[in-house]
Amino acid sequence: MKFSWRMIAAAFSYALGVLGWCYVGGYKILTGPVRGLILAQMAGSMSLGRLVAALIEGFIYLSLAGGVWCIGYMLSSHFRED
């Protein structure tokens, strides 16, 4: 099996897209809004406003993560085309 630079670039860009999704969608959402909700519950200062704000922030992070993955996938498709 012969590897071309296009195949390697496609795999690399797809892997970067997936890793970017994991960072933005996984790590940032767990250290941001989820951690804030857990700390607020432990401190006894949980409110409906804080919950809604965390849900909106989580939605924004997940949307951004999807965009990062899409860019990696589009670059991968660009390099795979013959």
C-alpha atoms as an extended CHARMM CRD file, in Angstrom:
* protein
*
        82  EXT
         1         1  MET       CA              0.0000000000        0.0000000000        0.0000000000  PROA      1               0.0000000000
         2         2  LYS       CA              1.4490000000        3.3060000000       -1.0880000000  PROA      2               0.0000000000
         3         3  PHE       CA              1.0090000000        6.3560000000        1.1250000000  PROA      3               0.0000000000
         4         4  SER       CA              0.7810000000        9.7280000000       -0.5350000000  PROA      4               0.0000000000
         5         5  TRP       CA              1.1530000000       13.1210000000        1.0590000000  PROA      5               0.0000000000
         6         6  ARG       CA             -2.5470000000       13.7430000000        0.3680000000  PROA      6               0.0000000000
         7         7  MET       CA             -3.5940000000       10.6920000000        2.3940000000  PROA      7               0.0000000000
         8         8  ILE       CA             -1.3360000000       11.6940000000        5.2830000000  PROA      8               0.0000000000
         9         9  ALA       CA             -2.6260000000       15.2880000000        5.2020000000  PROA      9               0.0000000000
        10        10  ALA       CA             -6.2280000000       14.0170000000        5.1520000000  PROA      10              0.0000000000
        11        11  ALA       CA             -5.6630000000       11.7610000000        8.1600000000  PROA      11              0.0000000000
        12        12  PHE       CA             -3.8050000000       14.4960000000       10.0240000000  PROA      12              0.0000000000
        13        13  SER       CA             -6.4950000000       17.1290000000        9.4520000000  PROA      13              0.0000000000
        14        14  TYR       CA             -9.2550000000       14.7040000000       10.4510000000  PROA      14              0.0000000000
        15        15  ALA       CA             -7.3560000000       13.7530000000       13.6120000000  PROA      15              0.0000000000
        16        16  LEU       CA             -6.8820000000       17.4430000000       14.4670000000  PROA      16              0.0000000000
        17        17  GLY       CA            -10.6200000000       17.9870000000       13.9900000000  PROA      17              0.0000000000
        18        18  VAL       CA            -11.4700000000       15.1340000000       16.3390000000  PROA      18              0.0000000000
        19        19  LEU       CA             -8.9240000000       16.2430000000       18.9390000000  PROA      19              0.0000000000
        20        20  GLY       CA            -10.2290000000       19.8020000000       18.6970000000  PROA      20              0.0000000000
        21        21  TRP       CA            -13.7480000000       18.5200000000       19.2510000000  PROA      21              0.0000000000
        22        22  CYS       CA            -12.6040000000       16.5570000000       22.3080000000  PROA      22              0.0000000000
        23        23  TYR       CA            -10.8740000000       19.6070000000       23.7650000000  PROA      23              0.0000000000
        24        24  VAL       CA            -13.6070000000       22.1610000000       23.1490000000  PROA      24              0.0000000000
        25        25  GLY       CA            -16.5870000000       19.8360000000       23.5390000000  PROA      25              0.0000000000
        26        26  GLY       CA            -15.2850000000       17.6830000000       26.3350000000  PROA      26              0.0000000000
        27        27  TYR       CA            -12.6100000000       19.3620000000       28.4000000000  PROA      27              0.0000000000
        28        28  LYS       CA            -13.8460000000       22.9540000000       28.1770000000  PROA      28              0.0000000000
        29        29  ILE       CA            -17.4470000000       22.0370000000       28.9930000000  PROA      29              0.0000000000
        30        30  LEU       CA            -16.3810000000       19.9220000000       31.9770000000  PROA      30              0.0000000000
        31        31  THR       CA            -14.0640000000       22.5700000000       33.4060000000  PROA      31              0.0000000000
        32        32  GLY       CA            -16.4130000000       25.4580000000       32.6700000000  PROA      32              0.0000000000
        33        33  PRO       CA            -20.1610000000       25.2380000000       33.1600000000  PROA      33              0.0000000000
        34        34  VAL       CA            -20.3230000000       21.7420000000       34.6840000000  PROA      34              0.0000000000
        35        35  ARG       CA            -17.6450000000       22.4950000000       37.2560000000  PROA      35              0.0000000000
        36        36  GLY       CA            -19.3640000000       25.7870000000       38.0760000000  PROA      36              0.0000000000
        37        37  LEU       CA            -22.6630000000       24.0110000000       38.6500000000  PROA      37              0.0000000000
        38        38  ILE       CA            -21.0540000000       21.4060000000       40.8950000000  PROA      38              0.0000000000
        39        39  LEU       CA            -19.2900000000       24.0630000000       42.9560000000  PROA      39              0.0000000000
        40        40  ALA       CA            -22.4910000000       26.1360000000       43.2120000000  PROA      40              0.0000000000
        41        41  GLN       CA            -24.4280000000       23.1000000000       44.4220000000  PROA      41              0.0000000000
        42        42  MET       CA            -21.7620000000       22.2850000000       47.0000000000  PROA      42              0.0000000000
        43        43  ALA       CA            -21.7270000000       25.8940000000       48.2100000000  PROA      43              0.0000000000
        44        44  GLY       CA            -25.5230000000       25.9970000000       48.3760000000  PROA      44              0.0000000000
        45        45  SER       CA            -25.8280000000       28.8710000000       45.9230000000  PROA      45              0.0000000000
        46        46  MET       CA            -27.4780000000       27.0450000000       43.0340000000  PROA      46              0.0000000000
        47        47  SER       CA            -30.1260000000       29.1220000000       41.2940000000  PROA      47              0.0000000000
        48        48  LEU       CA            -32.2680000000       28.7960000000       38.2140000000  PROA      48              0.0000000000
        49        49  GLY       CA            -30.3930000000       31.6630000000       36.5520000000  PROA      49              0.0000000000
        50        50  ARG       CA            -27.0600000000       29.9390000000       37.1020000000  PROA      50              0.0000000000
        51        51  LEU       CA            -28.4600000000       26.7070000000       35.6680000000  PROA      51              0.0000000000
        52        52  VAL       CA            -29.8210000000       28.4440000000       32.5650000000  PROA      52              0.0000000000
        53        53  ALA       CA            -26.5320000000       30.2950000000       32.0530000000  PROA      53              0.0000000000
        54        54  ALA       CA            -24.5880000000       27.0210000000       32.3070000000  PROA      54              0.0000000000
        55        55  LEU       CA            -26.9210000000       25.3600000000       29.7950000000  PROA      55              0.0000000000
        56        56  ILE       CA            -26.4610000000       28.2190000000       27.3340000000  PROA      56              0.0000000000
        57        57  GLU       CA            -22.6950000000       28.1870000000       27.8100000000  PROA      57              0.0000000000
        58        58  GLY       CA            -22.6280000000       24.4070000000       27.3040000000  PROA      58              0.0000000000
        59        59  PHE       CA            -24.6980000000       24.7240000000       24.1360000000  PROA      59              0.0000000000
        60        60  ILE       CA            -22.2870000000       27.3310000000       22.7830000000  PROA      60              0.0000000000
        61        61  TYR       CA            -19.2500000000       25.1460000000       23.5910000000  PROA      61              0.0000000000
        62        62  LEU       CA            -20.8310000000       22.1140000000       21.9100000000  PROA      62              0.0000000000
        63        63  SER       CA            -21.7760000000       24.1590000000       18.8450000000  PROA      63              0.0000000000
        64        64  LEU       CA            -18.2340000000       25.4870000000       18.6200000000  PROA      64              0.0000000000
        65        65  ALA       CA            -16.8910000000       21.9600000000       19.0190000000  PROA      65              0.0000000000
        66        66  GLY       CA            -19.0550000000       20.8050000000       16.1250000000  PROA      66              0.0000000000
        67        67  GLY       CA            -17.6960000000       23.6330000000       14.0010000000  PROA      67              0.0000000000
        68        68  VAL       CA            -14.1130000000       22.6400000000       14.8170000000  PROA      68              0.0000000000
        69        69  TRP       CA            -14.8420000000       19.0390000000       13.8460000000  PROA      69              0.0000000000
        70        70  CYS       CA            -16.5370000000       20.1540000000       10.6120000000  PROA      70              0.0000000000
        71        71  ILE       CA            -13.5090000000       22.1950000000        9.5780000000  PROA      71              0.0000000000
        72        72  GLY       CA            -11.2450000000       19.1800000000       10.1590000000  PROA      72              0.0000000000
        73        73  TYR       CA            -13.6030000000       16.9600000000        8.1790000000  PROA      73              0.0000000000
        74        74  MET       CA            -13.8410000000       19.4390000000        5.2970000000  PROA      74              0.0000000000
        75        75  LEU       CA            -10.0470000000       19.7160000000        5.1230000000  PROA      75              0.0000000000
        76        76  SER       CA             -9.8030000000       15.9390000000        5.1930000000  PROA      76              0.0000000000
        77        77  SER       CA            -12.2960000000       15.6700000000        2.3260000000  PROA      77              0.0000000000
        78        78  HSD       CA            -10.3930000000       18.3140000000        0.3800000000  PROA      78              0.0000000000
        79        79  PHE       CA             -7.1540000000       16.3550000000        0.6000000000  PROA      79              0.0000000000
        80        80  ARG       CA             -8.8310000000       13.0260000000       -0.2150000000  PROA      80              0.0000000000
        81        81  GLU       CA            -10.3630000000       14.2440000000       -3.5030000000  PROA      81              0.0000000000
        82        82  ASP       CA             -8.5960000000       13.1140000000       -6.6340000000  PROA      82              0.0000000000
